[in-house]
Amino acid sequence: MNAAKLVGIVLIVAGVLGLVYGSFSYTKDTEAVKLGPLELSVKQKETVNVPVWAGVGAIVVGAALLVLGGKKG
């Protein structure tokens, strides 16, 4: 299996996951105030929405890499 087919499989899986879940979230730690030994931090929950066109595009490009990835020419 060459690199193009492997990248194609990864893109297809990422595209399907993007379509199924639609978004993902993560927690971001930020320092709010630091006064001497006293330190306050804030945890913010960030959400990233995955557009439908990005998921479909990743699937299409991944499929193209699978089909055309093994051809030399």
Coordinates of C-alpha atoms in Angstrom, one line a residue:
M1 CA 0.0 0.0 0.0
N2 CA 1.5 3.3 -1.0
A3 CA 1.3 6.7 0.7
A4 CA -1.5 8.0 -1.6
K5 CA -3.8 5.2 -0.8
L6 CA -3.1 5.6 2.9
V7 CA -3.9 9.3 2.8
G8 CA -7.0 8.5 0.8
I9 CA -8.3 6.1 3.6
V10 CA -7.5 8.7 6.3
L11 CA -9.4 11.4 4.3
I12 CA -12.4 9.2 3.9
V13 CA -12.5 8.3 7.6
A14 CA -12.1 11.9 8.6
G15 CA -14.9 13.0 6.1
V16 CA -17.3 10.4 7.4
L17 CA -16.6 11.3 11.1
G18 CA -17.1 15.0 10.2
L19 CA -20.4 14.3 8.6
V20 CA -21.6 12.0 11.5
Y21 CA -20.6 14.2 14.4
G22 CA -20.7 17.7 12.8
S23 CA -18.6 19.4 15.5
F24 CA -16.1 18.7 18.2
S25 CA -15.1 20.6 21.3
Y26 CA -12.1 21.0 23.5
T27 CA -11.2 22.8 26.7
K28 CA -8.7 25.7 26.6
D29 CA -6.9 26.9 29.8
T30 CA -6.0 30.5 30.0
E31 CA -4.4 32.6 32.7
A32 CA -6.7 35.3 33.8
V33 CA -4.8 37.0 36.7
K34 CA -1.4 36.4 38.2
L35 CA -0.5 38.5 41.3
G36 CA 2.6 37.2 43.1
P37 CA 1.8 33.7 44.5
L38 CA -1.9 34.1 43.6
E39 CA -2.9 32.8 40.2
L40 CA -6.4 32.5 38.7
S41 CA -7.0 30.5 35.5
V42 CA -10.1 30.2 33.4
K43 CA -11.2 27.1 31.5
Q44 CA -13.1 27.8 28.3
K45 CA -14.9 25.2 26.3
E46 CA -14.4 25.8 22.6
T47 CA -16.6 24.2 19.9
V48 CA -15.5 23.8 16.3
N49 CA -18.2 23.1 13.7
V50 CA -17.2 21.0 10.7
P51 CA -19.0 22.2 7.6
V52 CA -20.9 19.6 5.5
W53 CA -19.0 20.6 2.4
A54 CA -15.6 19.9 4.1
G55 CA -16.8 16.3 5.0
V56 CA -18.1 15.6 1.6
G57 CA -14.9 17.1 0.0
A58 CA -12.7 15.0 2.1
I59 CA -14.6 11.9 1.1
V60 CA -14.4 12.8 -2.6
V61 CA -10.7 13.6 -2.5
G62 CA -10.0 10.4 -0.5
A63 CA -11.9 8.3 -3.0
A64 CA -10.0 9.9 -5.9
L65 CA -6.7 9.1 -4.2
L66 CA -7.8 5.5 -3.6
V67 CA -8.8 5.1 -7.3
L68 CA -5.9 7.1 -8.9
G69 CA -3.3 6.6 -6.2
G70 CA -1.9 3.3 -7.6
K71 CA -1.7 4.4 -11.2
K72 CA 1.6 5.7 -12.6
G73 CA 1.5 7.6 -15.7

